[in-house]
Coordinates of C-alpha atoms and ligand atoms in Angstrom, one line a residue:
Chain A
M1 CA 84.3 92.5 137.3
N2 CA 82.3 92.9 134.1
K3 CA 84.0 95.6 132.2
T4 CA 84.3 96.1 128.4
L5 CA 87.6 97.2 127.0
S6 CA 86.5 100.8 127.0
E7 CA 85.3 100.7 130.5
K8 CA 88.5 99.1 131.6
I9 CA 90.8 101.6 129.9
L10 CA 88.8 104.6 131.1
S11 CA 88.4 103.2 134.7
R12 CA 92.2 102.7 134.9
K13 CA 92.7 106.2 133.6
V14 CA 90.4 108.0 136.1
G15 CA 91.3 105.7 139.0
K16 CA 87.8 104.5 139.8
D17 CA 85.2 102.2 138.3
V18 CA 83.3 103.8 135.6
S19 CA 80.7 102.2 133.3
A20 CA 78.8 103.0 130.1
G21 CA 76.7 106.2 130.2
E22 CA 78.8 108.0 132.8
I23 CA 80.4 111.4 131.8
I24 CA 84.0 111.6 133.0
V25 CA 86.7 114.2 132.8
T26 CA 90.0 112.4 132.1
D27 CA 93.7 113.1 131.5
V28 CA 94.9 112.6 127.9
D29 CA 98.1 110.8 127.0
Y30 CA 98.6 112.3 123.5
M31 CA 96.7 114.9 121.6
F32 CA 97.4 115.9 118.1
A33 CA 96.3 118.2 115.3
H34 CA 97.2 118.0 111.6
D35 CA 97.5 120.6 108.9
A36 CA 93.7 120.4 108.0
S37 CA 92.5 121.3 111.5
G38 CA 95.6 122.5 113.2
P39 CA 95.3 126.2 112.3
L40 CA 91.8 126.4 113.8
T41 CA 93.0 124.5 116.8
I42 CA 95.8 127.0 117.7
D43 CA 93.5 129.9 116.8
Q44 CA 91.0 128.5 119.4
L45 CA 93.8 128.2 122.0
R46 CA 94.7 131.8 121.4
T47 CA 91.0 132.9 121.7
M48 CA 90.8 131.1 125.0
G49 CA 93.8 133.0 126.1
I50 CA 95.9 129.8 126.5
Q51 CA 99.6 130.5 125.6
K52 CA 101.0 127.0 125.7
P53 CA 100.1 123.4 125.9
A54 CA 99.7 121.9 129.4
Y55 CA 102.1 119.1 128.3
P56 CA 104.2 120.0 125.2
D57 CA 105.7 116.5 125.2
K58 CA 102.1 115.0 124.8
T59 CA 101.1 117.5 122.1
I60 CA 101.9 116.6 118.5
I61 CA 101.6 118.7 115.4
I62 CA 101.5 116.6 112.2
I63 CA 101.7 117.8 108.6
D64 CA 100.2 115.1 106.5
H65 CA 97.2 116.2 104.6
A66 CA 98.7 118.4 101.8
V67 CA 102.2 116.9 101.1
P68 CA 104.0 118.6 99.6
S69 CA 102.0 121.8 99.9
P70 CA 100.4 122.7 96.6
N71 CA 100.0 126.5 97.1
K72 CA 101.1 129.4 99.2
T73 CA 98.0 129.5 101.4
I74 CA 98.5 126.0 102.6
S75 CA 102.3 126.5 102.9
N76 CA 101.7 129.5 105.1
N77 CA 99.3 127.5 107.3
Q78 CA 101.8 124.7 107.6
E79 CA 104.5 127.2 108.5
K80 CA 102.2 128.7 111.2
L81 CA 101.9 125.2 112.7
R82 CA 105.6 124.5 112.5
K83 CA 106.4 127.8 114.2
W84 CA 103.8 127.2 116.9
A85 CA 105.2 123.7 117.6
I86 CA 108.8 125.0 117.9
K87 CA 107.8 127.9 120.1
T88 CA 105.8 125.8 122.5
G89 CA 108.2 122.9 122.5
S90 CA 105.6 120.5 121.2
R91 CA 106.4 117.5 119.2
F92 CA 106.4 118.0 115.4
S93 CA 106.0 115.6 112.6
E94 CA 107.2 117.2 109.3
A95 CA 105.5 116.8 105.9
G96 CA 106.7 113.5 104.4
R97 CA 107.0 111.7 107.7
G98 CA 103.6 110.1 107.3
I99 CA 99.9 110.2 107.9
C100 CA 99.0 111.1 111.4
H101 CA 97.4 107.8 112.4
Q102 CA 100.3 105.8 111.0
V103 CA 102.8 108.1 112.9
L104 CA 100.8 107.6 116.0
A105 CA 100.8 103.8 115.6
E106 CA 104.5 103.7 114.8
D107 CA 105.8 106.1 117.4
Y108 CA 103.3 106.8 120.1
A109 CA 100.2 104.6 120.7
S110 CA 100.3 101.9 123.3
P111 CA 97.7 100.0 125.4
G112 CA 95.7 101.8 127.9
Q113 CA 96.3 105.3 126.6
I114 CA 93.8 108.0 125.7
I115 CA 94.6 109.6 122.4
L116 CA 92.7 112.6 120.9
G117 CA 93.2 113.9 117.4
T118 CA 91.5 116.5 115.3
D119 CA 90.7 113.7 112.9
S120 CA 87.9 111.1 112.9
H121 CA 90.3 108.2 112.2
T122 CA 92.1 108.7 115.4
V123 CA 90.2 105.4 116.2
T124 CA 93.0 103.7 114.4
A125 CA 95.0 103.5 117.7
G126 CA 92.3 101.2 119.0
A127 CA 94.2 98.3 117.3
L128 CA 96.9 98.8 120.0
A129 CA 94.2 98.9 122.8
A130 CA 94.5 102.6 123.1
F131 CA 91.3 104.6 123.5
G132 CA 91.9 106.8 120.4
T133 CA 89.0 109.1 119.3
G134 CA 88.5 112.0 117.0
M135 CA 87.2 115.3 118.1
G136 CA 86.9 118.8 116.6
A137 CA 89.5 121.5 116.8
T138 CA 88.0 123.2 119.8
D139 CA 87.8 120.0 121.9
V140 CA 91.4 119.2 121.0
A141 CA 92.5 122.8 121.8
V142 CA 91.0 122.4 125.2
A143 CA 92.8 119.1 125.7
I144 CA 96.0 120.7 124.6
G145 CA 95.5 123.6 126.9
L146 CA 94.3 121.7 130.0
G147 CA 95.7 118.2 129.4
K148 CA 92.3 116.7 129.8
T149 CA 89.0 116.2 128.1
W150 CA 85.4 115.1 128.9
L151 CA 84.0 111.9 127.6
R152 CA 80.9 109.8 127.8
V153 CA 81.8 106.2 128.6
P154 CA 80.4 104.4 125.6
E155 CA 78.3 101.3 125.4
T156 CA 80.0 98.6 123.3
I157 CA 79.0 96.5 120.3
M158 CA 81.1 93.3 120.1
I159 CA 82.2 92.1 116.7
K160 CA 83.4 88.5 116.8
L161 CA 85.2 87.1 113.8
D162 CA 86.1 83.4 114.1
G163 CA 87.8 81.1 111.6
D164 CA 90.2 81.8 108.8
L165 CA 89.9 84.4 106.1
P166 CA 90.1 82.7 102.7
T167 CA 93.0 83.5 100.3
G168 CA 92.4 86.8 98.6
V169 CA 90.2 88.0 101.4
Y170 CA 91.6 90.6 103.9
S171 CA 90.7 92.5 107.0
K172 CA 89.5 95.3 104.7
D173 CA 86.9 93.0 103.2
A174 CA 85.9 91.9 106.7
M175 CA 85.5 95.4 107.9
L176 CA 83.4 96.5 104.9
T177 CA 81.2 93.4 105.6
F178 CA 80.8 94.5 109.2
I179 CA 79.9 98.0 108.2
G180 CA 77.4 96.7 105.7
K181 CA 75.7 94.9 108.5
L182 CA 76.0 97.6 111.2
T183 CA 75.2 100.4 108.7
M184 CA 77.1 103.7 108.8
E185 CA 75.2 104.9 111.9
G186 CA 74.8 101.5 113.7
A187 CA 77.5 102.2 116.2
T188 CA 76.9 106.0 116.8
Y189 CA 78.0 107.1 120.3
K190 CA 79.2 103.5 120.9
A191 CA 82.4 101.6 121.0
L192 CA 83.3 98.7 118.8
E193 CA 85.3 95.8 120.2
F194 CA 86.8 93.2 117.9
S195 CA 87.5 89.7 119.0
G196 CA 87.6 86.1 117.8
S197 CA 90.2 83.7 116.5
A198 CA 90.5 85.5 113.2
I199 CA 91.3 88.8 115.0
N200 CA 93.8 87.0 117.3
N201 CA 95.6 85.7 114.2
M202 CA 95.8 89.1 112.5
R203 CA 99.0 91.0 112.1
M204 CA 99.1 94.5 113.5
D205 CA 98.7 96.2 110.1
E206 CA 95.5 94.2 109.5
R207 CA 94.1 95.2 112.9
L208 CA 94.9 98.8 112.2
T209 CA 92.7 98.6 109.1
L210 CA 89.8 97.3 111.2
S211 CA 90.1 99.9 114.0
N212 CA 90.6 102.7 111.4
M213 CA 87.2 102.2 109.9
A214 CA 85.3 101.9 113.2
V215 CA 84.2 105.5 112.8
E216 CA 82.6 104.6 109.4
A217 CA 79.9 102.9 111.5
G218 CA 79.7 106.0 113.7
A219 CA 81.8 104.5 116.5
K220 CA 83.7 106.5 119.0
V221 CA 86.5 104.0 119.3
G222 CA 87.3 100.6 117.8
L223 CA 89.3 98.5 120.3
I224 CA 91.2 95.3 120.2
S225 CA 92.7 93.6 123.3
S226 CA 96.4 93.8 123.5
D227 CA 98.3 90.5 123.2
E228 CA 101.5 88.9 121.9
T229 CA 101.1 90.6 118.5
T230 CA 100.8 94.0 120.2
K231 CA 103.8 93.3 122.3
K232 CA 105.9 92.2 119.4
Y233 CA 104.8 95.2 117.4
L234 CA 105.8 97.6 120.2
E235 CA 109.1 95.8 120.6
S236 CA 109.8 96.1 116.9
R237 CA 109.2 99.8 117.3
G238 CA 111.6 100.0 120.3
R239 CA 108.7 100.7 122.6
G240 CA 108.4 97.3 124.3
E241 CA 108.4 98.8 127.8
F242 CA 105.0 100.4 127.0
F243 CA 103.3 97.1 126.6
Q244 CA 100.6 96.1 129.0
K245 CA 97.9 93.5 128.6
I246 CA 94.4 94.8 128.6
M247 CA 91.4 92.7 127.8
P248 CA 87.7 92.8 128.6
D249 CA 86.3 90.8 131.5
K250 CA 84.6 87.6 130.7
K251 CA 81.2 88.9 131.9
A252 CA 81.4 92.3 130.2
E253 CA 78.1 93.5 128.9
Y254 CA 77.7 94.3 125.3
T255 CA 74.6 96.0 123.8
E256 CA 74.9 93.6 120.9
T257 CA 77.3 90.9 119.6
L258 CA 77.6 90.4 115.9
K259 CA 79.2 87.1 114.9
F260 CA 80.9 86.4 111.6
D261 CA 82.5 83.4 110.1
A262 CA 85.7 84.5 108.5
S263 CA 85.6 81.6 105.9
E264 CA 82.4 83.1 104.5
I265 CA 83.7 86.6 103.9
E266 CA 84.3 87.5 100.3
P267 CA 86.2 90.3 98.6
T268 CA 83.9 93.3 99.2
I269 CA 83.5 96.7 97.8
A270 CA 81.7 99.8 99.0
F271 CA 79.8 101.5 96.2
P272 CA 79.2 105.3 96.1
D273 CA 78.2 107.3 98.1
T274 CA 78.1 105.6 101.5
V275 CA 80.5 103.1 103.2
D276 CA 77.6 100.7 104.0
N277 CA 76.6 100.4 100.4
I278 CA 78.5 97.2 99.9
K279 CA 78.5 94.5 97.3
T280 CA 80.7 91.5 96.9
V281 CA 83.4 91.8 94.2
S282 CA 81.6 89.0 92.2
E283 CA 78.4 91.2 92.1
A284 CA 80.5 94.2 91.1
A285 CA 82.8 92.6 88.6
G286 CA 83.0 94.4 85.3
T287 CA 82.3 97.9 86.5
E288 CA 84.8 100.1 84.6
I289 CA 87.3 102.0 86.8
Q290 CA 89.3 105.0 85.5
E291 CA 91.5 105.5 88.6
V292 CA 92.9 103.3 91.3
F293 CA 94.4 104.6 94.5
I294 CA 96.4 102.5 96.9
G295 CA 97.3 104.3 100.1
S296 CA 95.7 106.1 103.1
C297 CA 95.7 105.5 106.8
T298 CA 93.4 102.4 106.1
N299 CA 95.6 100.5 103.7
G300 CA 98.8 102.3 102.8
R301 CA 101.2 100.2 105.0
I302 CA 104.1 98.2 103.7
E303 CA 102.1 94.9 103.8
D304 CA 99.4 96.5 101.7
L305 CA 101.9 97.7 99.1
R306 CA 103.5 94.2 99.0
I307 CA 100.1 92.6 98.5
A308 CA 99.5 94.9 95.5
A309 CA 103.0 94.4 94.2
D310 CA 102.7 90.6 94.3
I311 CA 99.7 90.9 92.0
L312 CA 101.1 93.6 89.7
K313 CA 104.5 91.9 89.3
G314 CA 105.3 91.5 85.6
K315 CA 101.9 93.0 84.6
K316 CA 100.8 96.4 83.4
V317 CA 98.2 98.8 84.6
N318 CA 95.4 98.9 82.1
P319 CA 95.7 101.8 79.6
N320 CA 92.2 103.1 80.5
T321 CA 93.1 103.3 84.2
K322 CA 95.6 105.3 86.3
L323 CA 97.2 103.8 89.4
I324 CA 98.4 106.1 92.1
V325 CA 100.3 104.6 95.1
T326 CA 101.0 106.6 98.3
P327 CA 102.9 105.0 101.2
A328 CA 101.4 105.8 104.6
S329 CA 104.7 106.9 106.1
R330 CA 108.4 107.5 105.2
E331 CA 109.2 104.2 106.8
T332 CA 106.8 102.4 104.6
L333 CA 108.3 104.2 101.6
L334 CA 111.8 103.2 102.7
L335 CA 110.9 99.6 103.2
A336 CA 109.2 99.5 99.9
V337 CA 112.3 100.9 98.3
Q338 CA 114.6 98.4 100.1
D339 CA 112.6 95.2 99.2
L340 CA 111.9 96.4 95.6
T341 CA 108.1 96.6 96.1
L342 CA 108.3 100.1 94.8
Q343 CA 110.2 99.0 91.7
T344 CA 107.6 96.4 90.9
L345 CA 104.8 99.0 91.3
I346 CA 106.6 101.5 89.2
E347 CA 107.4 99.0 86.4
S348 CA 103.7 98.1 86.3
G349 CA 102.9 101.8 85.5
A350 CA 102.0 103.1 89.0
T351 CA 102.6 106.8 89.9
V352 CA 104.1 107.0 93.4
T353 CA 103.5 110.1 95.5
P354 CA 105.1 111.1 98.8
P355 CA 103.9 109.8 102.1
G356 CA 100.7 111.6 103.3
C357 CA 97.0 111.5 102.7
G358 CA 97.4 111.9 99.0
V359 CA 94.3 111.3 96.9
C360 CA 92.2 110.2 99.9
F361 CA 90.3 113.4 100.6
G362 CA 90.3 115.3 97.3
A363 CA 92.4 118.4 98.0
L364 CA 95.6 117.4 96.4
G365 CA 96.4 115.4 93.3
G366 CA 94.6 112.6 91.6
V367 CA 91.2 114.3 91.4
P368 CA 88.9 112.2 89.2
A369 CA 87.2 113.7 86.1
D370 CA 83.5 114.2 85.8
G371 CA 81.8 110.8 85.4
D372 CA 85.0 108.9 86.5
R373 CA 84.9 106.0 88.9
I374 CA 87.8 105.9 91.3
L375 CA 88.5 102.8 93.4
T376 CA 90.5 103.4 96.5
T377 CA 91.8 101.5 99.5
S378 CA 90.9 104.3 101.8
N379 CA 87.9 104.5 104.2
R380 CA 85.1 106.7 102.9
N381 CA 83.3 107.4 99.7
F382 CA 80.9 110.2 100.3
K383 CA 79.9 112.4 97.4
G384 CA 82.8 114.6 96.4
R385 CA 85.2 112.8 98.8
T386 CA 87.9 112.5 96.3
G387 CA 87.5 116.0 95.0
N388 CA 84.8 115.8 92.3
P389 CA 81.2 115.5 93.3
L390 CA 80.5 114.3 89.7
S391 CA 82.7 111.2 90.2
G392 CA 82.0 108.1 92.2
T393 CA 84.3 106.6 94.9
Y394 CA 84.6 102.8 95.5
L395 CA 86.4 101.3 98.4
A396 CA 88.2 98.0 98.4
S397 CA 91.3 96.0 99.6
P398 CA 94.7 96.6 98.1
A399 CA 94.4 93.2 96.3
T400 CA 91.1 94.1 94.7
A401 CA 92.6 97.5 93.8
A402 CA 95.6 95.8 92.2
V403 CA 93.6 93.4 90.0
T404 CA 91.2 96.2 89.1
A405 CA 94.1 98.4 88.0
I406 CA 95.3 95.6 85.7
K407 CA 91.8 94.8 84.2
G408 CA 90.5 98.4 84.1
E409 CA 87.3 97.1 85.7
I410 CA 86.4 95.8 89.1
A411 CA 87.8 92.3 89.3
D412 CA 88.2 89.5 91.8
P413 CA 91.7 89.2 93.3
R414 CA 91.2 85.4 93.8
E415 CA 91.5 85.1 90.0
M416 CA 95.1 86.2 90.2
L417 CA 96.4 84.6 93.3
Chain B
M1 CA 70.1 132.8 124.0
N2 CA 70.4 135.4 121.2
M3 CA 70.7 134.9 117.5
E4 CA 71.8 138.2 116.1
G5 CA 69.1 140.1 118.0
K6 CA 66.5 137.3 117.7
T7 CA 65.4 135.8 121.0
W8 CA 64.3 132.1 121.2
P9 CA 61.8 131.1 120.2
F10 CA 61.5 132.8 116.9
I11 CA 59.9 131.8 113.6
S12 CA 62.2 131.0 110.7
T13 CA 62.3 129.0 107.5
A14 CA 63.3 125.3 107.2
W15 CA 65.9 124.2 104.7
K16 CA 65.2 120.5 104.2
F17 CA 68.0 118.0 103.6
G18 CA 67.9 114.2 103.4
D19 CA 69.6 111.5 105.3
S20 CA 73.4 111.0 105.7
I21 CA 74.6 114.5 105.0
S22 CA 78.3 114.1 105.5
T23 CA 80.9 116.7 106.4
D24 CA 82.1 116.3 102.8
H25 CA 78.7 117.6 101.7
I26 CA 78.8 120.4 104.2
S27 CA 82.5 121.4 103.9
P28 CA 84.0 119.8 100.7
G29 CA 87.6 118.8 101.1
R30 CA 88.5 120.6 97.8
Y31 CA 88.1 123.9 99.7
F32 CA 90.8 122.8 102.2
H33 CA 92.9 125.9 101.3
L34 CA 90.0 128.1 102.5
R35 CA 89.9 126.6 106.0
T36 CA 91.8 129.6 107.4
N37 CA 89.5 132.0 105.6
L38 CA 86.2 131.2 107.3
P39 CA 84.0 133.9 105.6
E40 CA 85.1 132.6 102.2
L41 CA 84.8 129.0 103.2
T42 CA 81.2 129.7 104.5
K43 CA 80.2 130.6 100.9
H44 CA 80.5 126.9 100.1
T45 CA 78.4 125.6 103.1
L46 CA 76.5 122.5 102.2
E47 CA 77.5 123.0 98.6
D48 CA 77.5 119.3 97.7
A49 CA 74.0 118.8 99.2
R50 CA 72.2 121.9 98.0
E51 CA 74.2 124.4 96.0
E52 CA 71.7 127.2 96.5
Y53 CA 71.8 127.1 100.3
A54 CA 74.8 129.3 101.0
S55 CA 73.8 132.2 98.9
N56 CA 70.1 132.2 100.0
V57 CA 70.0 131.2 103.6
K58 CA 68.7 134.0 105.9
S59 CA 69.9 134.6 109.5
G60 CA 68.0 132.4 111.9
D61 CA 66.9 129.8 109.3
F62 CA 66.9 126.2 110.3
V63 CA 68.8 123.4 108.7
V64 CA 66.5 120.4 108.9
A65 CA 67.7 116.9 107.9
G66 CA 67.1 113.2 108.2
R67 CA 69.4 110.7 109.9
N68 CA 73.1 110.8 110.7
F69 CA 73.7 114.4 110.0
G70 CA 77.3 115.4 109.9
M71 CA 78.8 111.9 109.5
G72 CA 82.4 111.5 108.4
S73 CA 85.3 113.8 109.2
S74 CA 85.9 115.6 112.5
R75 CA 86.4 118.9 110.7
E76 CA 84.8 121.4 113.0
H77 CA 84.7 123.8 110.0
A78 CA 81.4 122.0 109.1
A79 CA 79.7 123.1 112.2
I80 CA 81.3 126.6 112.1
M81 CA 80.2 127.1 108.5
I82 CA 76.6 126.3 109.3
K83 CA 76.7 128.6 112.2
M84 CA 78.4 131.4 110.2
S85 CA 76.0 130.9 107.3
G86 CA 73.4 132.2 109.7
A87 CA 71.5 129.1 110.6
G88 CA 69.8 129.3 114.0
A89 CA 69.9 125.5 114.6
V90 CA 70.3 122.2 113.0
V91 CA 67.4 119.8 113.5
A92 CA 67.9 116.2 112.5
K93 CA 66.6 112.7 113.3
S94 CA 70.1 111.8 114.4
F95 CA 73.6 113.2 114.4
A96 CA 77.0 111.8 114.0
R97 CA 78.8 111.9 117.3
I98 CA 81.7 114.2 116.4
F99 CA 79.5 116.7 114.6
Y100 CA 77.0 116.9 117.5
R101 CA 79.8 117.7 119.9
N102 CA 81.3 120.2 117.5
A103 CA 78.0 122.0 117.0
I104 CA 77.5 122.5 120.7
N105 CA 81.1 123.6 121.1
V106 CA 80.7 126.3 118.5
G107 CA 77.4 127.4 119.9
L108 CA 75.1 125.9 117.3
P109 CA 72.1 124.2 118.8
A110 CA 71.7 120.6 117.5
I111 CA 68.2 119.2 118.0
I112 CA 67.3 115.6 117.7
C113 CA 63.7 115.2 116.6
N114 CA 61.6 113.4 114.0
T115 CA 61.8 115.6 110.9
D116 CA 59.6 113.5 108.6
K117 CA 56.7 115.9 108.5
I118 CA 58.8 119.0 108.0
A119 CA 59.0 120.2 104.4
D120 CA 61.3 122.6 102.7
K121 CA 60.3 126.2 103.4
D122 CA 58.0 125.4 106.3
Q123 CA 58.0 128.1 109.0
L124 CA 59.2 126.7 112.3
S125 CA 59.6 128.0 115.8
I126 CA 61.8 126.2 118.3
D127 CA 61.9 126.5 122.0
L128 CA 65.1 125.1 123.3
E129 CA 64.3 125.3 126.9
L130 CA 60.9 123.7 126.7
G131 CA 62.1 121.2 124.0
K132 CA 59.3 122.1 121.6
L133 CA 59.3 122.6 117.9
K134 CA 56.3 124.1 116.2
N135 CA 55.6 123.8 112.5
E136 CA 53.7 127.1 112.0
T137 CA 52.9 126.2 108.3
K138 CA 51.4 122.9 109.0
G139 CA 50.1 123.7 112.5
F140 CA 51.6 120.9 114.6
E141 CA 54.0 120.7 117.5
L142 CA 56.7 118.2 118.2
T143 CA 58.6 117.7 121.4
F144 CA 62.3 116.8 121.5
S145 CA 64.5 115.4 124.2
P146 CA 66.6 118.2 125.7
I147 CA 70.3 118.6 125.0
P148 CA 72.2 116.7 127.7
K149 CA 72.8 119.0 130.7
E150 CA 76.6 118.9 130.5
M151 CA 76.4 120.1 126.9
M152 CA 73.7 122.6 127.7
K153 CA 76.2 124.3 130.1
I154 CA 78.6 124.7 127.1
L155 CA 75.9 125.8 124.7
S156 CA 74.4 128.4 127.1
E157 CA 77.8 130.1 127.3
G158 CA 77.8 130.3 123.5
G159 CA 80.2 127.4 123.0
L160 CA 83.3 125.8 124.5
V161 CA 85.7 128.7 123.9
P162 CA 83.6 131.2 125.9
Y163 CA 82.9 128.5 128.5
I164 CA 86.7 127.9 129.1
K165 CA 87.3 131.7 129.1
K166 CA 84.7 132.1 131.8
Y167 CA 85.5 129.1 134.0
G168 CA 89.2 128.4 133.0
D169 CA 88.5 124.6 133.4
L170 CA 86.3 121.7 132.4
K171 CA 83.8 121.3 135.2
L172 CA 80.8 119.5 133.8
Ligands
LIG501 S1 94.5 109.2 104.7 FE1 92.5 110.0 104.3 S2 91.2 109.3 106.0 FE2 93.4 109.0 106.6 S3 93.9 110.9 107.8 FE3 94.4 111.3 105.6 S4 92.6 112.2 104.7 FE4 92.0 111.3 106.6

């Protein structure tokens, strides 16, 4: 046996040994569409003459991108999705419940599954050893209609992170460092697999950040073996029975193995307009920032909010900067209310918006002005990403975001910890 | 294959773009509300890369780019918009995975080939079956690797929707 994690999951799924390069047709465990691509998905189903999902209980419609809806066109589109979900008996995640990838992690994803979504960050589920991958509306429509999809079994690049991340350095910094090395196309058509002692020691929220950004290097999937942490996470979600241990074989073949020493990773920032345009925070310190956003499917979980709140406690957001905080899910929001994280953030001057994609993709609130620099904890910074092509988007960890909000310029979180 | 009456291969104009054209350049997120109004949305095709493209592109023109075309989001609108803008094909040094798949699914040929020597406004003819691209302006020919056969089946039906309508199943 010499299978990578991808080959293992896909072989189990199709019931025979498959290896990189093969094209397979496989069943899908969950397929979802959100309010940005959902209307097109159901239109494509209609055009194909398919009336209902092959498996309504595996089909999920999620309203997360525009929450709450800012205008009647979007409201009508969301209503169309809601009606379709009810009519077909599909699962439905209402506006305010959370960002699709966070909802999938909390309620659905488990090891060995195949998950398709009309969203590139469906790779997030890889942190739970689920083969999650993003596809376009038509591919997902076919999966909804037939319950299956076609895939090319990917080659795999192994990323090995050993050692301990220093204080003030997080999985986001590690991932930005990896992408800087891989470049934004370095893993195109391939899978990423993360391993090493630092990954083994990571909490699930930290792992979700890594897998989430696999697509920023072009990868099809970003997988992590399932272990005790996965098991505990599933148990905490009342889904313990879905745990199974999946890991690659010792002799699995990788096209490349990149090794990193966690102790050498520094707080890292991606500069506009590409995710691989990285600098260390020390190189970037002093760059003025007009807006800071803490949220998104990359870093909008409760642990991220707590990291930011610990730094912002008793301090004020700089008068030249705005801070917007958007919890990734309703549950995140509720936990942040219960443990007073939210109070700390609000007292510091943060504006808190409802669970959803928020500022991340530039269609809702928080659009930066011409010439502004916005620093966000999300995952991509292409020109115009946050709504204004005349502004620049910078990516960093929640800790870097919090100190930057206080200073009004890019600053090193290690100074305040 | 037919492009509004034109039969491959035909001669058309190249619109040259650089490396790393993202789906945000092609289909800016700020036009989210237009995603259910494709003709309106198409007026903004590639707006954040070259604002003049959408209003000046002619039916059959080629979008020619550098590396990693279509990186970023999975929004299929990006591929649909380029197709609806009238482009006959996208030619790039490399494509992001999801965009490539979306392009074929919506019936937009995506050709991987070295585009270094193609300049804006060059006249090109492309033969999909033979895998040849001819630069009529500069007088040279390039060969490109054919679209994988599984995807060619989808493309030759005009995309995944007509494919499924015809076969009722995925049989690649
Ligand atoms: S938070 Fe941003 S990256 Fe994540 S799903 Fe929403 S728009 Fe996409």
